[in-house]
Coordinates of C-alpha atoms in Angstrom, one line a residue:
Chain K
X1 CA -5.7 -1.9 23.3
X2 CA -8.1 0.5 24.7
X3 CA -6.7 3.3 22.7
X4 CA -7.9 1.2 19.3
X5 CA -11.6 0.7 20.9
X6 CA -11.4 4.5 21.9
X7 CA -10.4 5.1 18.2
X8 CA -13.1 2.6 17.0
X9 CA -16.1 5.7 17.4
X10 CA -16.2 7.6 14.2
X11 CA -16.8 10.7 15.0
X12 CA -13.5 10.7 17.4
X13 CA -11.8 8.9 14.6
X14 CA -12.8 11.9 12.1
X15 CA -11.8 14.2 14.7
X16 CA -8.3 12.8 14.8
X17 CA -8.2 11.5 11.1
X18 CA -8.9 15.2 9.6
X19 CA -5.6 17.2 10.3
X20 CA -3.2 13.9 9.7
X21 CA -4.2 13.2 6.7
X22 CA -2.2 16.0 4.9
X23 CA 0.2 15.5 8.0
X24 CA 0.8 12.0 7.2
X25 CA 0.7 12.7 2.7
X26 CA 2.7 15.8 3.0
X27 CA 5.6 14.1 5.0
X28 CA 5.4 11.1 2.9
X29 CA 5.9 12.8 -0.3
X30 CA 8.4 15.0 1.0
X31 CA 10.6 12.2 2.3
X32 CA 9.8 10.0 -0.8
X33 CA 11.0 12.7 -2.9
X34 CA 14.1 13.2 -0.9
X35 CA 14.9 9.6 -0.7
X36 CA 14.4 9.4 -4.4
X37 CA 16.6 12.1 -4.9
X38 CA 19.5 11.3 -3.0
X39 CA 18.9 7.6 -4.3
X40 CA 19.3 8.5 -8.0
X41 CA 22.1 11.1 -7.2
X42 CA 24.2 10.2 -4.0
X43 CA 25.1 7.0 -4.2
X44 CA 27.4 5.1 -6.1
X45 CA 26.7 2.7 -8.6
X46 CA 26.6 -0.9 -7.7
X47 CA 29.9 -3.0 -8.9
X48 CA 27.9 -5.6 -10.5
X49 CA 25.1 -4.2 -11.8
X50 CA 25.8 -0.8 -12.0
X51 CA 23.7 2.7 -12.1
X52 CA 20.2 -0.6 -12.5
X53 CA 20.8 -0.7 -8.7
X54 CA 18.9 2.4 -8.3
X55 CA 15.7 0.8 -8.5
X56 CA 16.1 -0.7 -5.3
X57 CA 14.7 2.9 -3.5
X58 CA 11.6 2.3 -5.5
X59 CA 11.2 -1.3 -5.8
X60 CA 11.7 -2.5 -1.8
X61 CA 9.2 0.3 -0.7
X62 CA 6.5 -1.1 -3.3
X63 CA 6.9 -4.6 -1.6
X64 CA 6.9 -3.4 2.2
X65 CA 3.6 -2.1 1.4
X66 CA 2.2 -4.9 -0.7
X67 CA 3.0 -6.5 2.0
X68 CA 2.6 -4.2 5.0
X69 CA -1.0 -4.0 3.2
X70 CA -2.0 -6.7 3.5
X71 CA -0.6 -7.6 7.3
X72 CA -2.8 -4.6 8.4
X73 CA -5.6 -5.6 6.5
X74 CA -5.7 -8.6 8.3
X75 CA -5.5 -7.1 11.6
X76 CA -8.3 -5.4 10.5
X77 CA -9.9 -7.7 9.9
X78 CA -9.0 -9.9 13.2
X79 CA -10.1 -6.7 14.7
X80 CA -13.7 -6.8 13.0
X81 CA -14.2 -10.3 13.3
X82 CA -13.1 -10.0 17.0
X83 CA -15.1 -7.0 18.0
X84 CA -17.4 -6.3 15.2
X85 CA -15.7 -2.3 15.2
X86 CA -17.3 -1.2 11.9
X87 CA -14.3 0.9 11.3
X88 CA -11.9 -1.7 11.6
X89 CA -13.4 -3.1 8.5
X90 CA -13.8 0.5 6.5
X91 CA -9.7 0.2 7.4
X92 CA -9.5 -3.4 5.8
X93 CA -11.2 -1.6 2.7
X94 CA -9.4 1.2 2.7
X95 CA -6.4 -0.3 2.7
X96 CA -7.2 -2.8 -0.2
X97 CA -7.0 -0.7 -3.5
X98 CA -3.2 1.2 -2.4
X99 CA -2.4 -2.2 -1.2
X100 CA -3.0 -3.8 -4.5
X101 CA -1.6 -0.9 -6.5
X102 CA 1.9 -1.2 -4.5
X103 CA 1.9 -4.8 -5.1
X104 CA 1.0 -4.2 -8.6
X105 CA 4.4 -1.8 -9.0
X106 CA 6.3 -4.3 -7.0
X107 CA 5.9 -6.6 -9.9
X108 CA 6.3 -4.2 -12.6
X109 CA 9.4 -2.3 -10.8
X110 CA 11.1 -5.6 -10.7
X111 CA 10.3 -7.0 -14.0
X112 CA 11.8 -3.7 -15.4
X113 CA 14.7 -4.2 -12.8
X114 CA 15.2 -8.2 -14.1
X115 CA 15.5 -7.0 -17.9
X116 CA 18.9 -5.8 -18.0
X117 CA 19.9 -7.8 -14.4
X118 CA 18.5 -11.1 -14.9
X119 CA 18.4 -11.0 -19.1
X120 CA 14.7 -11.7 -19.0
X121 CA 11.5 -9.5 -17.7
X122 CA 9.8 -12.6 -16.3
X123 CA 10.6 -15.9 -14.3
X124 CA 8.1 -18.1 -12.6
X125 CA 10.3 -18.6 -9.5
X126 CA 9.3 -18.4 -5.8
X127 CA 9.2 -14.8 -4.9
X128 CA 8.1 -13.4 -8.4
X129 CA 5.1 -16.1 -8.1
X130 CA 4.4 -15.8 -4.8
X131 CA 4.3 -11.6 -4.9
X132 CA 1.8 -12.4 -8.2
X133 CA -0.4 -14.6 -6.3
X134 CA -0.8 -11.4 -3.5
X135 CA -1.8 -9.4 -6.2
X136 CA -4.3 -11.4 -7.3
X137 CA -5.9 -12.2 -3.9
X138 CA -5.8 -8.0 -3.0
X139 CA -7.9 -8.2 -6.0
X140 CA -10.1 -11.1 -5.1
X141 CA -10.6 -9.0 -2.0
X142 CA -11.8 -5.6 -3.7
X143 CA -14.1 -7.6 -5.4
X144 CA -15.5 -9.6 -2.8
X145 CA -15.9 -6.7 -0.5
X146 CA -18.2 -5.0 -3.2
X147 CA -20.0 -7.2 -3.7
X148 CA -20.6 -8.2 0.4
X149 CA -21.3 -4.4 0.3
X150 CA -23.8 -4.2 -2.5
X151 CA -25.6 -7.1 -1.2
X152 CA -25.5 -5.4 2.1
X153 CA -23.8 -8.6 3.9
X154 CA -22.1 -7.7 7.4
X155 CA -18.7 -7.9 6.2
X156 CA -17.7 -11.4 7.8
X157 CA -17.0 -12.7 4.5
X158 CA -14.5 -10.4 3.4
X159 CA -12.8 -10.5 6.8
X160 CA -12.2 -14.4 6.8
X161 CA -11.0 -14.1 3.3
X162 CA -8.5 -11.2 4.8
X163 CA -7.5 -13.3 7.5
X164 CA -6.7 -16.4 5.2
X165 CA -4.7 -14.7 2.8
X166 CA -1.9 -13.9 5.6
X167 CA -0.8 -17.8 4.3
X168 CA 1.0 -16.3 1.5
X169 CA 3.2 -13.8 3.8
X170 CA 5.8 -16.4 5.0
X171 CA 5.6 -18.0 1.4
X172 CA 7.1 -14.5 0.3
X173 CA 8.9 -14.1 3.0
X174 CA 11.1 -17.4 3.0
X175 CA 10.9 -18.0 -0.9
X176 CA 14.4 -17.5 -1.4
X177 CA 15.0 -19.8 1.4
X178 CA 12.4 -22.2 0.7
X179 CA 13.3 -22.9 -3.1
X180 CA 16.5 -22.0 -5.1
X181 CA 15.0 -19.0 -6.6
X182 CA 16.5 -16.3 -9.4
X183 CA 15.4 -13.1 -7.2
X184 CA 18.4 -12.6 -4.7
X185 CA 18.0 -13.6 -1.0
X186 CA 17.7 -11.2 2.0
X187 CA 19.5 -8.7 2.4
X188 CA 18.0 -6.4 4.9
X189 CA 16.5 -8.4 8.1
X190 CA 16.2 -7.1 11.9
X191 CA 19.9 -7.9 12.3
X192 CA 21.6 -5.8 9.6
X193 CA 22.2 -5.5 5.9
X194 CA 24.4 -6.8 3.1
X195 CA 23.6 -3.7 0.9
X196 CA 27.2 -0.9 1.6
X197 CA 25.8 2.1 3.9
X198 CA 26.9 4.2 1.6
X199 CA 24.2 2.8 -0.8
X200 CA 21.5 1.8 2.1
X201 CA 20.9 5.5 3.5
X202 CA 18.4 6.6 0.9
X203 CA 16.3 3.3 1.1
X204 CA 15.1 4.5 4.7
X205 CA 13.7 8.0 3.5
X206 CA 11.9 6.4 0.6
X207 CA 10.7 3.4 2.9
X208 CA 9.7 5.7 5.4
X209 CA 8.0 8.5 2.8
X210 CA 6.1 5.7 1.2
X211 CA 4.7 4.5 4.5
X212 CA 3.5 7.8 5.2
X213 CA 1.7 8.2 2.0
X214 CA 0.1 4.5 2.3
X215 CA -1.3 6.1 5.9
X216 CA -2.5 9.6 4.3
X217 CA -4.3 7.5 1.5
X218 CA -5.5 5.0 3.7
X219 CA -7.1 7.7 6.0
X220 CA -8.4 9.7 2.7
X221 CA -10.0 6.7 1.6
X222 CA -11.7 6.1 5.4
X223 CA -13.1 9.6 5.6
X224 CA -14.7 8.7 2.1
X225 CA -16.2 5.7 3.3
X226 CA -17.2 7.2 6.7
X227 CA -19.1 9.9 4.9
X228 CA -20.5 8.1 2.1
X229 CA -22.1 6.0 5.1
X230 CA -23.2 9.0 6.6
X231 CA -24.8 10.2 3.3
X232 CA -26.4 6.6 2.5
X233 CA -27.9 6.8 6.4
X234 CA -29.2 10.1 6.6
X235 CA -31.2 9.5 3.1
X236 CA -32.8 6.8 4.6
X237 CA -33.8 8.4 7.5
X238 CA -35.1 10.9 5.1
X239 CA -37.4 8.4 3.1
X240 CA -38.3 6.4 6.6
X241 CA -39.9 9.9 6.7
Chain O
X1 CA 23.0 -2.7 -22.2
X2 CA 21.9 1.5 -21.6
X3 CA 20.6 0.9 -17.4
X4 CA 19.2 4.6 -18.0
X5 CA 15.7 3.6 -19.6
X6 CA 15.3 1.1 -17.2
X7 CA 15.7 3.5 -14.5
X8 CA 13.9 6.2 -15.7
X9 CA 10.9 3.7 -16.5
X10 CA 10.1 2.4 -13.3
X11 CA 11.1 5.6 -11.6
X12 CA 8.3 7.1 -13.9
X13 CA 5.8 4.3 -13.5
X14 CA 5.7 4.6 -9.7
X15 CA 5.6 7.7 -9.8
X16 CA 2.5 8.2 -12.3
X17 CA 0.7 5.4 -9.8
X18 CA 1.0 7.0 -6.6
X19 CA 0.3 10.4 -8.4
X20 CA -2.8 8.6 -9.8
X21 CA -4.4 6.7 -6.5
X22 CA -3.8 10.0 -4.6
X23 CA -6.0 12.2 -7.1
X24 CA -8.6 10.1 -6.7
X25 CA -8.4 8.8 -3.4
X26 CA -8.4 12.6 -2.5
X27 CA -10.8 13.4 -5.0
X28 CA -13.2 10.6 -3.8
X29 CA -12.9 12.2 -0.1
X30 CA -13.5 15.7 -0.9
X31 CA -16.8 14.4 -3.1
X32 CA -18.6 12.4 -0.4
X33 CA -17.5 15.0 2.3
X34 CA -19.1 17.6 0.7
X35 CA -22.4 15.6 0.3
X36 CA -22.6 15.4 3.5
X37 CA -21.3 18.9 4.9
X38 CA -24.7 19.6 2.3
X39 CA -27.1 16.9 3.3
X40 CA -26.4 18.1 7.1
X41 CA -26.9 21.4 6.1
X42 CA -30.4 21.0 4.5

């Protein structure tokens, strides 16, 4: 924990933030790329569904960081609420829009994915809903945010509302368990997979590259924020004047 | 059914939105650094 407080001073966190930002996009694309690569090319096509499977290196990476997004948004915001850090809540910001975007592809990916699978682009079943509903509440919380922001509130507001949205993680999470869904059930958990190795190698470049990039956007979009405060300060310093 | 544009589609569209939140995430950050590498400046 004291690393996070020791992080928690901008100027140290700008320090640190400035040479792994291309560190952490660089690596991300790179491995993205190579996972995507080896996903469309080295690996056999699926029995049942054939060469469709390859979405998968796309489509699971999309929703570990809708996800993902949103679980460290919350922490975030735990972390603001907890110990008013103003940077932990420039993170729960920064982390909304690639959050929501992610999200946003998780749905289309797998409507795309359903069409020749399923026979139909759309289903109102547990895990389609459920993934919809995050997407709506990332954008609940970009809006609510700017418009704390503009109103110059302190930020609480946003942070309880990214706090209470972690209730629709374990409704994602168990979905398939919870109600007889169309979308498939696990198969990847802490214990092992269903999916062949043969097919499962790429999935961890692509999982990893995506992570990667989610970290180098999240940190391009806190050193705008961090300087854009610096700007708005410094001008009214000037006019105090 | 052809899998192929199905593939290609949302290989495409993910594509085309990470490309797109990058330029302007990175675009956003070179902006407001740059205001204030000049407002320190001045």
């Amino acid at each position: 924990m004291p690393i996070f407080h020791a992080l928690a001073n901008p100027a140290r966190f700008q320090k640190l933030a400035r040479p792994l930002t291309p560190l952490c996009f660089w690596a991300g694309v790179a491995l993205a790329l190579f996972g995507c690569w080896a996903g469309l090319t080295r690996t056999p096509a699926d029995y049942l569904q054939g060469e469709t499977v390859r979405i998968l290196y796309i489509h699971v990476p999309c929703a570990w960081l809708g996800m993902g997004g949103w679980s460290a948004l919350a922490l975030a915001s735990i972390a603001y609420l907890v110990w008013r850090h103003p940077l932990a809540a420039v993170a729960a910001r920064a982390i909304a829009a690639p959050g929501a975007l992610f999200a946003g592809l998780c749905l289309v990916t797998g409507s795309i994915w359903g069409r020749p699978t399923w026979g139909t682009w759309w289903q109102w079943d547990g895990r389609l809903t459920s993934m919809l509903l995050l997407f709506f509440v990332y954008i609940a919380y970009i809006a609510l945010s700017r418009a704390d922001a503009e109103r110059g509130g302190d930020g609480r507001i946003p942070a309880l509302f990214g706090v209470a949205g972690t209730i629709l993680l374990p409704v994602i999470r168990y979905s398939v368990i919870w109600w007889n869904t169309l979308h498939q059930g696990q198969s990847i958990g802490l214990t092992g997979s269903t999916i062949a190795p043969s097919m499962l190698w790429p999935l961890w470049f692509t999982l990893s590259g995506f992570s990667l990039f989610f970290a180098g956007l999240v940190l391009m979009r806190m050193r705008a924020m961090l300087a854009r405060q610096k700007v708005e300060a410094r001008m009214r310093r000037m006019a105090a004047v | 059914m052809n899998p192929w544009p199905f593939v290609s589609a949302a290989y495409a569209l993910t594509g085309l939105g990470a490309a797109g939140i990058a330029w302007v995430s990175w675009r956003a950050m070179r902006r407001a650094e740059r205001a204030a590498e000049a407002l320190r400046r001045r």
